[in-house]
Amino acid sequence: MNKTLVPGSLVQYRSRIETDPDPESVPKHHHGWGRTGIVISISDWRNGEVFLPGESVTYMDAEGDMIEACARDLKVIS
């Protein structure tokens, strides 16, 4: 886990890339590509059989939307 990523951190989700799943195939709360927000919570990420402790980050953007992203896809701004 990124030790600088804590609740209250300002983060930006990376831009969408070609290998990302089709947006229609993932829940809306995973549609945070390119968006910036404040980290609300950090928990465990599970994708099928893959389990990554401390890698699920929920952040709130400027519109008040809650977005869940994998920590490796976030850049800490401050």
Tab-separated table of N, CA and C in Angstrom:
chain	number	residue	atom	x	y	z
A	1	MET	N	0.842	-1.193	0.000
A	1	MET	CA	0.000	0.000	0.000
A	1	MET	C	0.872	1.235	0.000
A	2	ASN	N	0.451	2.258	-0.711
A	2	ASN	CA	1.127	3.542	-0.763
A	2	ASN	C	0.960	4.233	0.593
A	3	LYS	N	2.048	4.418	1.320
A	3	LYS	CA	1.985	4.963	2.676
A	3	LYS	C	1.584	6.440	2.705
A	4	THR	N	1.703	7.156	1.583
A	4	THR	CA	1.291	8.561	1.549
A	4	THR	C	-0.197	8.706	1.249
A	5	LEU	N	-0.839	7.611	0.903
A	5	LEU	CA	-2.267	7.616	0.583
A	5	LEU	C	-3.055	7.310	1.853
A	6	VAL	N	-3.663	8.346	2.411
A	6	VAL	CA	-4.419	8.223	3.662
A	6	VAL	C	-5.728	8.997	3.520
A	7	PRO	N	-6.725	8.697	4.361
A	7	PRO	CA	-7.945	9.510	4.319
A	7	PRO	C	-7.590	10.992	4.447
A	8	GLY	N	-8.197	11.795	3.593
A	8	GLY	CA	-7.908	13.222	3.546
A	8	GLY	C	-6.951	13.609	2.436
A	9	SER	N	-6.262	12.621	1.829
A	9	SER	CA	-5.355	12.908	0.716
A	9	SER	C	-6.148	13.392	-0.496
A	10	LEU	N	-5.574	14.320	-1.231
A	10	LEU	CA	-6.142	14.765	-2.501
A	10	LEU	C	-5.528	13.881	-3.581
A	11	VAL	N	-6.378	13.216	-4.361
A	11	VAL	CA	-5.893	12.269	-5.372
A	11	VAL	C	-6.519	12.539	-6.728
A	12	GLN	N	-5.852	12.037	-7.754
A	12	GLN	CA	-6.410	12.071	-9.105
A	12	GLN	C	-6.300	10.680	-9.701
A	13	TYR	N	-7.416	10.198	-10.241
A	13	TYR	CA	-7.470	8.905	-10.914
A	13	TYR	C	-6.846	9.086	-12.296
A	14	ARG	N	-6.092	8.107	-12.721
A	14	ARG	CA	-5.449	8.184	-14.036
A	14	ARG	C	-6.503	8.279	-15.148
A	15	SER	N	-6.061	8.668	-16.324
A	15	SER	CA	-6.949	8.706	-17.480
A	15	SER	C	-7.298	7.297	-17.910
A	16	ARG	N	-8.434	7.157	-18.565
A	16	ARG	CA	-8.863	5.855	-19.069
A	16	ARG	C	-7.895	5.406	-20.156
A	17	ILE	N	-7.536	4.122	-20.131
A	17	ILE	CA	-6.637	3.567	-21.137
A	17	ILE	C	-7.360	2.476	-21.924
A	18	GLU	N	-6.794	2.146	-23.056
A	18	GLU	CA	-7.395	1.202	-23.995
A	18	GLU	C	-7.714	-0.161	-23.376
A	19	THR	N	-6.893	-0.601	-22.436
A	19	THR	CA	-7.083	-1.933	-21.848
A	19	THR	C	-8.100	-1.954	-20.703
A	20	ASP	N	-8.630	-0.792	-20.309
A	20	ASP	CA	-9.670	-0.753	-19.278
A	20	ASP	C	-10.938	-1.411	-19.821
A	21	PRO	N	-11.750	-1.968	-18.929
A	21	PRO	CA	-13.006	-2.554	-19.400
A	21	PRO	C	-13.931	-1.490	-19.990
A	22	ASP	N	-14.825	-1.930	-20.828
A	22	ASP	CA	-15.831	-1.034	-21.395
A	22	ASP	C	-16.604	-0.400	-20.236
A	23	PRO	N	-16.774	0.929	-20.225
A	23	PRO	CA	-17.489	1.582	-19.134
A	23	PRO	C	-18.879	0.999	-18.879
A	24	GLU	N	-19.520	0.476	-19.912
A	24	GLU	CA	-20.842	-0.119	-19.742
A	24	GLU	C	-20.795	-1.418	-18.937
A	25	SER	N	-19.604	-2.006	-18.806
A	25	SER	CA	-19.485	-3.298	-18.128
A	25	SER	C	-19.081	-3.173	-16.653
A	26	VAL	N	-18.849	-1.957	-16.176
A	26	VAL	CA	-18.462	-1.764	-14.771
A	26	VAL	C	-19.442	-0.821	-14.085
A	27	PRO	N	-19.609	-0.970	-12.772
A	27	PRO	CA	-20.550	-0.097	-12.053
A	27	PRO	C	-20.153	1.378	-12.151
A	28	LYS	N	-21.134	2.244	-12.087
A	28	LYS	CA	-20.909	3.693	-12.216
A	28	LYS	C	-19.938	4.231	-11.170
A	29	HIS	N	-19.903	3.623	-9.975
A	29	HIS	CA	-18.988	4.139	-8.945
A	29	HIS	C	-17.525	3.788	-9.225
A	30	HIS	N	-17.272	3.150	-10.357
A	30	HIS	CA	-15.897	2.891	-10.797
A	30	HIS	C	-15.530	3.789	-11.981
A	31	HIS	N	-16.387	4.725	-12.349
A	31	HIS	CA	-16.153	5.606	-13.500
A	31	HIS	C	-15.467	6.895	-13.056
A	32	GLY	N	-14.271	6.809	-12.525
A	32	GLY	CA	-13.590	7.997	-12.019
A	32	GLY	C	-12.409	8.444	-12.842
A	33	TRP	N	-12.225	7.882	-14.028
A	33	TRP	CA	-11.054	8.204	-14.840
A	33	TRP	C	-10.874	9.705	-14.991
A	34	GLY	N	-9.675	10.188	-14.625
A	34	GLY	CA	-9.321	11.590	-14.782
A	34	GLY	C	-9.873	12.513	-13.707
A	35	ARG	N	-10.662	11.988	-12.787
A	35	ARG	CA	-11.299	12.835	-11.778
A	35	ARG	C	-10.430	12.969	-10.528
A	36	THR	N	-10.598	14.090	-9.859
A	36	THR	CA	-9.838	14.426	-8.655
A	36	THR	C	-10.789	14.451	-7.469
A	37	GLY	N	-10.282	14.052	-6.276
A	37	GLY	CA	-11.123	14.096	-5.091
A	37	GLY	C	-10.343	13.837	-3.815
A	38	ILE	N	-11.069	13.811	-2.718
A	38	ILE	CA	-10.513	13.602	-1.389
A	38	ILE	C	-10.781	12.166	-0.950
A	39	VAL	N	-9.731	11.483	-0.470
A	39	VAL	CA	-9.869	10.101	-0.003
A	39	VAL	C	-10.748	10.068	1.242
A	40	ILE	N	-11.755	9.208	1.203
A	40	ILE	CA	-12.676	9.017	2.323
A	40	ILE	C	-12.284	7.775	3.124
A	41	SER	N	-11.971	6.681	2.408
A	41	SER	CA	-11.619	5.437	3.105
A	41	SER	C	-10.715	4.577	2.243
A	42	ILE	N	-10.006	3.679	2.922
A	42	ILE	CA	-9.127	2.714	2.264
A	42	ILE	C	-9.469	1.340	2.825
A	43	SER	N	-9.676	0.380	1.943
A	43	SER	CA	-9.988	-0.978	2.383
A	43	SER	C	-9.340	-1.965	1.413
A	44	ASP	N	-9.822	-3.186	1.400
A	44	ASP	CA	-9.229	-4.234	0.566
A	44	ASP	C	-9.904	-4.299	-0.803
A	45	TRP	N	-9.121	-4.559	-1.826
A	45	TRP	CA	-9.601	-4.666	-3.207
A	45	TRP	C	-9.715	-6.136	-3.565
A	46	ARG	N	-10.851	-6.516	-4.097
A	46	ARG	CA	-11.045	-7.895	-4.546
A	46	ARG	C	-11.602	-7.852	-5.964
A	47	ASN	N	-10.955	-8.610	-6.833
A	47	ASN	CA	-11.393	-8.726	-8.218
A	47	ASN	C	-11.347	-10.208	-8.558
A	48	GLY	N	-12.478	-10.865	-8.415
A	48	GLY	CA	-12.510	-12.313	-8.609
A	48	GLY	C	-11.691	-12.990	-7.533
A	49	GLU	N	-10.665	-13.720	-7.938
A	49	GLU	CA	-9.802	-14.434	-6.990
A	49	GLU	C	-8.633	-13.565	-6.501
A	50	VAL	N	-8.446	-12.388	-7.103
A	50	VAL	CA	-7.344	-11.510	-6.725
A	50	VAL	C	-7.749	-10.686	-5.505
A	51	PHE	N	-6.902	-10.719	-4.471
A	51	PHE	CA	-7.162	-9.989	-3.232
A	51	PHE	C	-5.955	-9.111	-2.947
A	52	LEU	N	-6.169	-7.790	-2.870
A	52	LEU	CA	-5.096	-6.843	-2.607
A	52	LEU	C	-5.425	-6.054	-1.348
A	53	PRO	N	-4.794	-6.389	-0.214
A	53	PRO	CA	-5.086	-5.685	1.038
A	53	PRO	C	-4.734	-4.204	0.955
A	54	GLY	N	-5.640	-3.361	1.415
A	54	GLY	CA	-5.408	-1.924	1.481
A	54	GLY	C	-5.343	-1.207	0.149
A	55	GLU	N	-5.841	-1.810	-0.919
A	55	GLU	CA	-5.736	-1.204	-2.244
A	55	GLU	C	-7.036	-0.606	-2.780
A	56	SER	N	-8.141	-0.758	-2.069
A	56	SER	CA	-9.399	-0.160	-2.513
A	56	SER	C	-9.541	1.213	-1.869
A	57	VAL	N	-9.651	2.226	-2.697
A	57	VAL	CA	-9.739	3.596	-2.207
A	57	VAL	C	-11.073	4.189	-2.642
A	58	THR	N	-11.800	4.739	-1.686
A	58	THR	CA	-13.025	5.466	-1.995
A	58	THR	C	-12.724	6.942	-1.810
A	59	TYR	N	-13.023	7.716	-2.849
A	59	TYR	CA	-12.819	9.161	-2.738
A	59	TYR	C	-14.054	9.892	-3.239
A	60	MET	N	-14.191	11.148	-2.784
A	60	MET	CA	-15.330	11.973	-3.180
A	60	MET	C	-14.805	13.099	-4.063
A	61	ASP	N	-15.439	13.247	-5.238
A	61	ASP	CA	-15.012	14.302	-6.157
A	61	ASP	C	-15.742	15.612	-5.864
A	62	ALA	N	-15.475	16.634	-6.646
A	62	ALA	CA	-16.036	17.969	-6.424
A	62	ALA	C	-17.553	18.012	-6.546
A	63	GLU	N	-18.143	17.059	-7.273
A	63	GLU	CA	-19.596	17.004	-7.423
A	63	GLU	C	-20.254	16.214	-6.291
A	64	GLY	N	-19.447	15.656	-5.397
A	64	GLY	CA	-19.984	14.866	-4.298
A	64	GLY	C	-20.187	13.401	-4.639
A	65	ASP	N	-19.727	12.989	-5.828
A	65	ASP	CA	-19.832	11.583	-6.221
A	65	ASP	C	-18.764	10.767	-5.502
A	66	MET	N	-19.151	9.580	-5.025
A	66	MET	CA	-18.220	8.661	-4.393
A	66	MET	C	-17.686	7.718	-5.465
A	67	ILE	N	-16.373	7.589	-5.552
A	67	ILE	CA	-15.730	6.782	-6.577
A	67	ILE	C	-14.804	5.781	-5.890
A	68	GLU	N	-14.852	4.540	-6.355
A	68	GLU	CA	-13.946	3.509	-5.827
A	68	GLU	C	-12.909	3.200	-6.898
A	69	ALA	N	-11.644	3.194	-6.499
A	69	ALA	CA	-10.558	2.922	-7.434
A	69	ALA	C	-9.485	2.097	-6.733
A	70	CYS	N	-8.682	1.421	-7.524
A	70	CYS	CA	-7.539	0.696	-6.981
A	70	CYS	C	-6.422	1.712	-6.738
A	71	ALA	N	-5.777	1.624	-5.591
A	71	ALA	CA	-4.752	2.594	-5.189
A	71	ALA	C	-3.669	2.769	-6.244
A	72	ARG	N	-3.311	1.715	-6.935
A	72	ARG	CA	-2.229	1.811	-7.942
A	72	ARG	C	-2.598	2.725	-9.107
A	73	ASP	N	-3.905	3.032	-9.261
A	73	ASP	CA	-4.357	3.890	-10.349
A	73	ASP	C	-4.536	5.340	-9.927
A	74	LEU	N	-4.149	5.665	-8.714
A	74	LEU	CA	-4.309	7.020	-8.190
A	74	LEU	C	-2.975	7.706	-7.991
A	75	LYS	N	-2.965	9.001	-8.227
A	75	LYS	CA	-1.787	9.829	-7.977
A	75	LYS	C	-2.128	10.751	-6.809
A	76	VAL	N	-1.274	10.768	-5.779
A	76	VAL	CA	-1.501	11.668	-4.642
A	76	VAL	C	-1.025	13.048	-5.056
A	77	ILE	N	-1.931	14.024	-4.947
A	77	ILE	CA	-1.607	15.404	-5.309
A	77	ILE	C	-1.088	16.141	-4.077
A	78	SER	N	-1.736	15.894	-2.929
A	78	SER	CA	-1.254	16.495	-1.672
A	78	SER	C	-1.852	15.761	-0.499
